[in-house]
């Protein structure tokens, strides 16, 4: 008979019990048996079907949450918690030895802040279990959970990010803004310098300066930050398509449209390192021809695809934009796990709320009216109708000529001044 170890008033754990023992469990006052053990681990193991049947006969509830030590997902921990909270009485949770059952419990306690992680091992020892695997799980989770700091630029409604690896202090800067006042023609580096202040104050090391797309509403500070930090710049490889398009619009025959203005061009599926974290690139066109999403651990930098759920999606009517492509890109983002943190590139907050930029895949599926219960055709219709009402961004003609050069301002002329160039009557979407 496997010893049953009482952990709390509502939870006991044990090794593999015989189904014949389930009647005793009921008599001892348990309401539910939780089996955390995948079927087929041992030849003599009763298995889920036999246990479920024994539980039914004994009048016990039964939940099957099969896990292997290294394979535990947060969803398993949450399912274990739910089995306990739904039980309406004491639960007996088992695996082969009881260790995985206790691990699921302890991890839930740590995730919810009821147990400190430094107490996990001694907690296990108190009951005769080695929970070092739970500690390793928490460490692995840390490695999947980058720190993300958003910097909101109210002037352009843009969010710039510093995503960092807590373990190595390496970081990447995403979508930094170079300030520009179109009335005076003045440029400034207040936003970029605030990012550098944060980097320095936290002892971070900049390993990448990333842009999700060539922005149409502000200058990129990528080149300025490269000069300040020496870190390489990168953008999506399809930036060359955007360069070709705008080279034509601006009539710049000398312009080299080959992406050489960045240190690295990312293709779909490319990976890169931020210290111990791995970043992955997802091509997500629609808003522009070149847009990419950066997925770093449990965080995805989705830029101008999805906005906050109450604000729908990005427009798809810039030259090279496509509502249909945007829909496909959004579906790929929504195929990430529901708990994935999504960081948007813009927030144009509705009346009465402050700027926000973090949601999850689950939030978007539940509450984004451009997405929820809509077909692709529906989305395209709504998106295109709304885009017809939007004037071009105030800075689109200013910004693209700078951003197609990786954020380099035009060359100084002999009088020490830089000049922008504007095509007249080249874009649709006049505001009158
Ligand atoms: N009013 C802003 C609009 C900027 C804009 O068009 N933003 C794009 C992202 S770069 C967008 O998707 N806007 C959606 C919307 O305005 O509904 C400006 O003039 O800069
Ligand atoms: Fe944009």
Coordinates of C-alpha atoms and ligand atoms in Angstrom, one line a residue:
X1 CA 0.0 0.0 0.0
X2 CA 1.5 3.3 -1.1
X3 CA 1.9 5.8 1.8
X4 CA -0.4 8.8 1.4
X5 CA 1.3 12.0 2.4
X6 CA -0.9 14.8 3.6
X7 CA 0.4 18.2 2.2
X8 CA -2.5 20.5 3.1
X9 CA -6.1 20.0 4.3
X10 CA -7.2 19.8 0.7
X11 CA -4.3 18.0 -0.9
X12 CA -2.5 14.7 -0.3
X13 CA 0.0 13.0 -2.6
X14 CA 1.0 9.4 -3.1
X15 CA 2.8 7.0 -5.5
X16 CA 0.9 4.8 -7.9
X17 CA -2.1 3.3 -6.0
X18 CA -3.9 0.1 -6.9
X19 CA -7.4 0.9 -8.2
X20 CA -8.6 -1.5 -5.5
X21 CA -7.5 1.1 -2.9
X22 CA -9.9 3.8 -4.3
X23 CA -12.7 2.6 -2.1
X24 CA -10.5 3.2 1.0
X25 CA -9.7 6.7 -0.3
X26 CA -13.4 7.5 -0.5
X27 CA -13.8 6.1 3.1
X28 CA -10.9 8.2 4.3
X29 CA -12.8 11.3 3.0
X30 CA -11.2 12.1 -0.3
X31 CA -13.5 13.5 -3.0
X32 CA -11.2 13.3 -6.1
X33 CA -8.2 11.4 -7.4
X34 CA -5.9 13.2 -9.7
X35 CA -3.6 11.1 -11.9
X36 CA -0.6 13.0 -13.1
X37 CA 1.0 10.0 -14.7
X38 CA 1.0 9.4 -18.5
X39 CA -0.3 5.9 -19.4
X40 CA 2.3 3.2 -20.3
X41 CA 5.2 4.3 -18.2
X42 CA 5.4 0.9 -16.5
X43 CA 4.1 -2.4 -17.8
X44 CA 2.1 -3.1 -14.6
X45 CA 0.6 0.4 -14.3
X46 CA -3.2 0.4 -14.1
X47 CA -3.6 3.4 -16.4
X48 CA -6.1 6.1 -16.8
X49 CA -9.1 4.0 -18.0
X50 CA -8.9 1.5 -15.1
X51 CA -8.4 4.3 -12.6
X52 CA -11.3 6.3 -13.9
X53 CA -13.5 3.2 -13.7
X54 CA -12.3 2.5 -10.1
X55 CA -13.0 6.1 -9.1
X56 CA -16.5 5.9 -10.5
X57 CA -17.2 2.7 -8.6
X58 CA -15.9 4.3 -5.4
X59 CA -17.9 7.5 -5.9
X60 CA -14.8 9.6 -6.4
X61 CA -14.2 12.3 -8.9
X62 CA -11.3 11.8 -11.2
X63 CA -9.0 14.0 -13.2
X64 CA -6.2 12.9 -15.6
X65 CA -3.4 15.4 -16.0
X66 CA -0.5 13.4 -17.4
X67 CA 2.9 15.1 -17.2
X68 CA 6.5 14.2 -17.5
X69 CA 8.9 16.2 -15.3
X70 CA 10.6 18.2 -18.0
X71 CA 7.4 18.5 -20.1
X72 CA 5.3 20.3 -17.5
X73 CA 3.5 23.3 -19.1
X74 CA 1.8 26.1 -17.2
X75 CA -1.5 24.8 -18.6
X76 CA -0.8 21.5 -16.6
X77 CA -0.2 23.5 -13.4
X78 CA -3.4 25.5 -14.0
X79 CA -5.4 22.3 -14.7
X80 CA -4.1 20.8 -11.5
X81 CA -5.2 23.9 -9.6
X82 CA -8.6 23.7 -11.2
X83 CA -9.0 20.1 -10.3
X84 CA -8.4 21.0 -6.7
X85 CA -10.7 24.0 -6.7
X86 CA -13.5 22.1 -8.4
X87 CA -13.1 19.1 -6.1
X88 CA -15.3 20.3 -3.3
X89 CA -13.3 18.2 -0.8
X90 CA -9.8 16.7 -0.2
X91 CA -7.9 15.5 -3.3
X92 CA -5.4 12.7 -3.6
X93 CA -3.0 13.4 -6.3
X94 CA -0.6 10.7 -7.6
X95 CA 2.0 9.9 -10.2
X96 CA 4.6 7.2 -9.9
X97 CA 6.2 8.4 -6.7
X98 CA 4.1 11.5 -5.9
X99 CA 6.9 13.8 -6.9
X100 CA 5.3 15.1 -10.0
X101 CA 2.0 15.6 -8.2
X102 CA 3.7 17.6 -5.5
X103 CA 5.7 19.5 -8.2
X104 CA 2.5 20.6 -9.9
X105 CA 1.2 21.9 -6.6
X106 CA 4.4 23.7 -5.6
X107 CA 4.8 25.3 -9.0
X108 CA 1.2 26.7 -8.8
X109 CA 2.0 28.1 -5.4
X110 CA 5.1 29.8 -6.6
X111 CA 3.4 31.2 -9.8
X112 CA 0.6 32.6 -7.7
X113 CA 3.1 34.1 -5.2
X114 CA 2.1 32.0 -2.2
X115 CA 5.4 30.3 -2.0
X116 CA 8.9 31.7 -2.5
X117 CA 11.0 29.8 -5.0
X118 CA 13.9 29.6 -2.5
X119 CA 11.5 27.7 -0.2
X120 CA 10.5 25.0 -2.8
X121 CA 13.2 22.5 -2.1
X122 CA 12.9 22.6 1.7
X123 CA 9.1 22.4 1.3
X124 CA 9.6 19.2 -0.7
X125 CA 12.1 17.7 1.8
X126 CA 9.7 18.3 4.6
X127 CA 7.4 15.7 3.0
X128 CA 10.2 13.5 1.8
X129 CA 10.3 14.6 -1.8
X130 CA 13.1 16.0 -4.0
X131 CA 11.7 19.1 -5.7
X132 CA 14.9 20.2 -7.4
X133 CA 13.1 19.5 -10.7
X134 CA 10.6 22.2 -9.8
X135 CA 13.4 24.7 -9.2
X136 CA 14.9 23.8 -12.6
X137 CA 11.5 24.3 -14.2
X138 CA 11.2 27.8 -12.7
X139 CA 14.7 28.6 -14.0
X140 CA 13.8 27.4 -17.5
X141 CA 10.6 29.5 -17.3
X142 CA 12.7 32.6 -16.4
X143 CA 14.7 32.0 -19.5
X144 CA 11.5 32.0 -21.5
X145 CA 10.2 35.1 -19.9
X146 CA 12.2 38.2 -21.0
X147 CA 11.8 41.5 -19.2
X148 CA 9.9 43.9 -21.4
X149 CA 9.9 47.6 -20.9
X150 CA 7.7 49.8 -23.2
X151 CA 8.4 53.5 -23.8
X152 CA 5.3 55.3 -25.1
X153 CA 5.8 58.3 -27.4
X154 CA 2.6 60.3 -27.1
X155 CA 3.5 62.5 -30.1
X156 CA 3.2 59.6 -32.5
X157 CA 1.4 57.0 -30.4
X158 CA 4.3 54.6 -30.8
X159 CA 5.6 52.1 -28.3
X160 CA 9.4 51.4 -28.3
X161 CA 10.6 48.4 -26.4
X162 CA 13.6 47.2 -24.5
X163 CA 13.5 43.4 -24.2
X164 CA 16.1 41.9 -22.0
X165 CA 17.4 38.6 -20.7
X166 CA 17.3 38.7 -16.8
X167 CA 20.0 36.1 -16.6
X168 CA 22.7 37.8 -18.8
X169 CA 21.4 41.4 -19.0
X170 CA 21.6 41.3 -22.8
X171 CA 18.9 43.3 -24.5
X172 CA 17.4 44.3 -27.8
X173 CA 15.8 47.7 -28.6
X174 CA 12.7 47.4 -30.8
X175 CA 11.2 50.2 -32.9
X176 CA 13.0 53.3 -31.4
X177 CA 11.7 56.7 -32.3
X178 CA 13.8 59.6 -33.5
X179 CA 11.9 62.8 -32.5
X180 CA 10.8 65.1 -35.3
X181 CA 8.8 68.3 -35.2
X182 CA 7.4 68.8 -38.7
X183 CA 6.4 72.4 -38.0
X184 CA 10.0 73.6 -37.3
X185 CA 11.9 70.8 -39.0
X186 CA 13.7 70.1 -35.8
X187 CA 15.0 66.6 -34.9
X188 CA 15.9 65.5 -31.4
X189 CA 16.8 62.3 -29.5
X190 CA 14.8 62.6 -26.3
X191 CA 13.0 59.2 -26.9
X192 CA 16.2 57.4 -27.9
X193 CA 18.2 58.9 -25.0
X194 CA 15.5 57.8 -22.5
X195 CA 15.9 54.3 -23.8
X196 CA 19.7 54.6 -23.3
X197 CA 19.2 55.9 -19.8
X198 CA 17.1 52.8 -19.0
X199 CA 19.8 50.6 -20.5
X200 CA 22.5 52.2 -18.5
X201 CA 20.5 52.4 -15.2
X202 CA 19.8 48.7 -15.4
X203 CA 23.3 47.6 -16.5
X204 CA 22.0 46.2 -19.8
X205 CA 24.1 45.5 -22.9
X206 CA 22.5 46.3 -26.2
X207 CA 22.9 43.3 -28.6
X208 CA 20.4 44.3 -31.3
X209 CA 18.6 47.4 -32.6
X210 CA 15.5 46.1 -34.4
X211 CA 12.7 47.5 -36.5
X212 CA 9.5 45.6 -37.2
X213 CA 8.9 47.6 -40.4
X214 CA 9.9 50.8 -42.2
X215 CA 7.6 53.2 -40.2
X216 CA 5.3 55.6 -42.0
X217 CA 4.6 57.9 -39.1
X218 CA 7.9 58.6 -37.4
X219 CA 11.7 58.4 -38.0
X220 CA 13.5 55.3 -36.7
X221 CA 16.2 56.0 -34.2
X222 CA 18.0 52.8 -35.2
X223 CA 21.0 54.5 -36.9
X224 CA 21.4 57.0 -34.0
X225 CA 21.4 54.1 -31.5
X226 CA 23.8 52.1 -33.6
X227 CA 26.2 55.1 -33.4
X228 CA 25.7 55.3 -29.7
X229 CA 26.0 51.6 -28.8
X230 CA 27.8 49.9 -31.7
X231 CA 25.0 47.3 -31.7
X232 CA 23.9 45.8 -35.1
X233 CA 20.7 46.9 -36.7
X234 CA 18.2 44.5 -38.3
X235 CA 14.9 44.6 -40.2
X236 CA 12.8 42.1 -42.3
X237 CA 14.4 41.1 -45.6
X238 CA 11.4 42.3 -47.6
X239 CA 12.5 45.8 -46.8
X240 CA 14.1 45.7 -50.2
X241 CA 10.6 45.6 -51.7
X242 CA 9.6 48.6 -49.7
X243 CA 12.8 50.3 -50.8
X244 CA 12.1 49.6 -54.5
X245 CA 8.6 51.0 -54.1
X246 CA 9.6 54.2 -52.4
X247 CA 12.7 54.7 -54.5
X248 CA 10.2 55.1 -57.4
X249 CA 7.8 57.3 -55.5
X250 CA 10.7 59.7 -54.4
X251 CA 12.4 59.3 -57.8
X252 CA 15.9 58.5 -56.3
X253 CA 17.7 56.8 -59.1
X254 CA 21.0 56.7 -57.1
X255 CA 19.4 55.0 -54.1
X256 CA 20.7 51.4 -53.5
X257 CA 17.6 49.3 -52.8
X258 CA 19.4 46.2 -51.4
X259 CA 18.9 46.4 -47.7
X260 CA 22.6 47.2 -47.1
X261 CA 21.5 50.0 -44.9
X262 CA 21.1 47.4 -42.1
X263 CA 23.6 45.0 -40.6
X264 CA 21.2 42.1 -40.9
X265 CA 18.1 41.3 -42.9
X266 CA 15.8 38.7 -41.3
X267 CA 13.8 36.1 -43.3
X268 CA 10.8 34.2 -41.9
X269 CA 11.9 31.7 -39.4
X270 CA 15.3 33.2 -38.7
X271 CA 16.5 33.1 -35.1
X272 CA 18.9 35.3 -33.2
X273 CA 20.2 35.5 -29.6
X274 CA 19.6 38.1 -27.0
X275 CA 22.0 36.7 -24.3
X276 CA 20.5 33.4 -23.4
X277 CA 17.1 34.2 -25.0
X278 CA 16.3 33.1 -28.5
X279 CA 14.4 35.5 -30.8
X280 CA 12.4 34.1 -33.7
X281 CA 11.2 36.1 -36.7
X282 CA 7.8 35.7 -38.2
X283 CA 7.1 37.4 -41.5
X284 CA 3.9 39.3 -41.0
X285 CA 3.1 41.5 -44.0
X286 CA -0.1 43.4 -44.6
X287 CA 0.5 46.7 -42.9
X288 CA 3.7 47.0 -45.0
X289 CA 5.4 44.6 -47.4
X290 CA 8.2 44.0 -45.0
X291 CA 6.6 43.8 -41.6
X292 CA 7.9 41.1 -39.2
X293 CA 7.0 40.0 -35.7
X294 CA 9.7 39.2 -33.2
X295 CA 8.9 36.3 -30.8
X296 CA 11.2 36.2 -27.8
X297 CA 10.2 33.5 -25.3
X298 CA 6.6 34.1 -24.2
X299 CA 6.6 37.6 -25.7
X300 CA 5.7 38.6 -29.3
X301 CA 6.4 42.1 -30.7
X302 CA 3.6 42.3 -33.2
X303 CA 4.0 46.0 -34.1
X304 CA 1.3 47.2 -36.4
X305 CA -0.9 44.1 -36.9
X306 CA -3.0 43.9 -33.8
X307 CA -3.5 46.9 -31.5
X308 CA -5.0 46.7 -28.0
X309 CA -8.2 44.6 -28.3
X310 CA -10.4 47.7 -27.9
X311 CA -8.6 49.4 -30.8
X312 CA -8.7 46.7 -33.5
X313 CA -6.0 46.3 -36.0
X314 CA -3.5 48.4 -38.0
X315 CA -4.3 49.9 -41.3
X316 CA -3.4 48.1 -44.5
X317 CA -3.7 50.9 -47.1
X318 CA -0.1 52.2 -47.4
X319 CA 1.6 51.6 -50.7
X320 CA 2.3 47.8 -50.7
X321 CA -0.3 47.2 -47.9
X322 CA -2.9 44.4 -48.1
X323 CA -5.8 43.7 -45.8
X324 CA -5.8 40.1 -46.9
X325 CA -2.1 39.6 -46.1
X326 CA -2.7 41.3 -42.8
X327 CA -5.5 38.8 -41.9
X328 CA -3.1 35.9 -42.7
X329 CA -0.4 37.5 -40.6
X330 CA -2.8 38.0 -37.7
X331 CA -3.9 34.3 -37.9
X332 CA -0.3 33.3 -37.5
X333 CA 0.1 35.4 -34.4
X334 CA -3.1 34.1 -32.9
X335 CA -1.8 30.5 -33.4
X336 CA 0.8 31.2 -30.7
X337 CA -0.1 29.9 -27.2
X338 CA -3.0 31.8 -25.6
X339 CA -0.8 33.1 -22.8
X340 CA 1.7 34.7 -25.2
X341 CA 2.3 38.3 -24.3
X342 CA 1.6 40.6 -27.2
X343 CA 3.3 43.9 -27.4
X344 CA 1.8 46.3 -30.0
X345 CA 3.6 49.0 -32.0
X346 CA 1.0 51.7 -31.5
X347 CA -1.7 52.7 -29.2
X348 CA -4.2 55.4 -30.1
X349 CA -6.1 55.2 -26.9
X350 CA -9.9 55.8 -27.1
X351 CA -11.3 58.7 -25.0
X352 CA -11.0 58.1 -21.3
X353 CA -8.3 55.5 -21.2
X354 CA -4.5 55.8 -20.8
X355 CA -2.1 54.3 -23.3
X356 CA -1.6 50.5 -23.0
X357 CA 0.4 48.2 -25.1
X358 CA 0.4 44.7 -23.6
X359 CA -2.3 42.0 -24.3
X360 CA -2.3 38.3 -24.8
X361 CA -3.3 36.0 -27.7
X362 CA -6.2 34.9 -25.5
X363 CA -7.3 38.6 -24.9
X364 CA -7.2 39.3 -28.6
X365 CA -9.2 36.2 -29.5
X366 CA -11.8 37.1 -26.9
X367 CA -12.1 40.8 -27.3
X368 CA -10.8 42.3 -30.5
X369 CA -13.8 43.2 -32.6
X370 CA -11.8 43.1 -35.8
X371 CA -11.0 39.4 -35.2
X372 CA -13.6 37.8 -32.9
X373 CA -16.3 35.8 -34.9
X374 CA -15.1 37.2 -38.2
X375 CA -14.2 35.5 -41.5
X376 CA -11.4 36.6 -43.6
X377 CA -13.8 38.2 -46.1
X378 CA -15.5 40.0 -43.2
X379 CA -12.2 41.3 -41.9
X380 CA -11.1 42.5 -45.3
X381 CA -14.4 44.4 -45.8
X382 CA -14.2 46.1 -42.4
X383 CA -10.5 46.9 -42.7
X384 CA -10.8 48.3 -46.2
X385 CA -13.9 50.4 -45.4
X386 CA -12.1 51.9 -42.3
X387 CA -8.9 52.5 -44.3
X388 CA -10.9 54.6 -46.8
X389 CA -11.7 57.0 -44.0
X390 CA -8.1 57.4 -42.7
X391 CA -6.0 60.3 -44.0
X392 CA -2.4 59.5 -44.7
X393 CA -0.1 59.7 -41.5
X394 CA 1.1 63.2 -41.0
X395 CA 4.7 62.2 -41.5
X396 CA 4.5 59.5 -44.1
X397 CA 6.5 61.4 -46.8
X398 CA 9.0 62.7 -44.2
X399 CA 9.5 59.3 -42.6
X400 CA 9.8 56.8 -45.4
X401 CA 12.8 58.6 -47.0
X402 CA 14.6 58.4 -43.7
X403 CA 13.5 54.9 -42.7
X404 CA 14.3 53.4 -46.1
X405 CA 17.9 54.4 -45.2
X406 CA 17.7 52.6 -41.8
X407 CA 17.0 55.9 -40.0
X408 CA 19.8 57.9 -41.5
X409 CA 18.9 61.6 -42.0
X410 CA 19.6 63.0 -45.5
X411 CA 23.2 64.0 -46.1
X412 CA 24.3 67.5 -45.0
X413 CA 24.4 69.9 -47.9
X414 CA 27.2 72.5 -48.4
X415 CA 25.4 75.0 -46.2
X416 CA 25.4 72.5 -43.3
X417 CA 21.7 71.8 -43.6
X418 CA 19.8 68.6 -44.4
X419 CA 16.8 68.6 -46.7
X420 CA 13.8 66.3 -47.2
X421 CA 12.2 65.7 -50.6
X422 CA 8.5 65.4 -51.3
X423 CA 6.6 64.1 -54.3
X424 CA 3.4 66.1 -55.0
X425 CA 0.2 64.3 -55.9
X426 CA 1.9 60.9 -55.6
X427 CA -0.2 59.3 -52.8
X428 CA -3.9 58.8 -52.5
X429 CA -5.7 59.6 -49.2
X430 CA -5.7 63.3 -49.1
X431 CA -7.4 64.6 -46.0
X432 CA -9.9 66.9 -47.7
Ligands
LIG1 N1 -2.8 60.1 -36.9 C1 -1.6 59.3 -37.1 C2 -1.9 58.1 -37.8 C3 -0.8 57.2 -38.0 C4 -1.2 55.9 -38.7 O1 -1.8 55.8 -39.7 N2 -0.8 54.8 -38.0 C5 -0.9 53.5 -38.6 C6 0.3 52.7 -38.0 S1 1.8 53.3 -38.6 C7 -2.2 52.8 -38.2 O2 -2.3 51.6 -38.4 N3 -3.2 53.5 -37.8 C8 -4.5 53.0 -37.6 C9 -5.5 54.0 -37.3 O3 -5.2 55.2 -37.3 O4 -6.7 53.6 -37.1 C10 -0.5 60.2 -37.8 O5 -0.9 61.0 -38.6 O6 0.6 59.9 -37.6
LIG2 FE1 3.4 51.4 -38.9

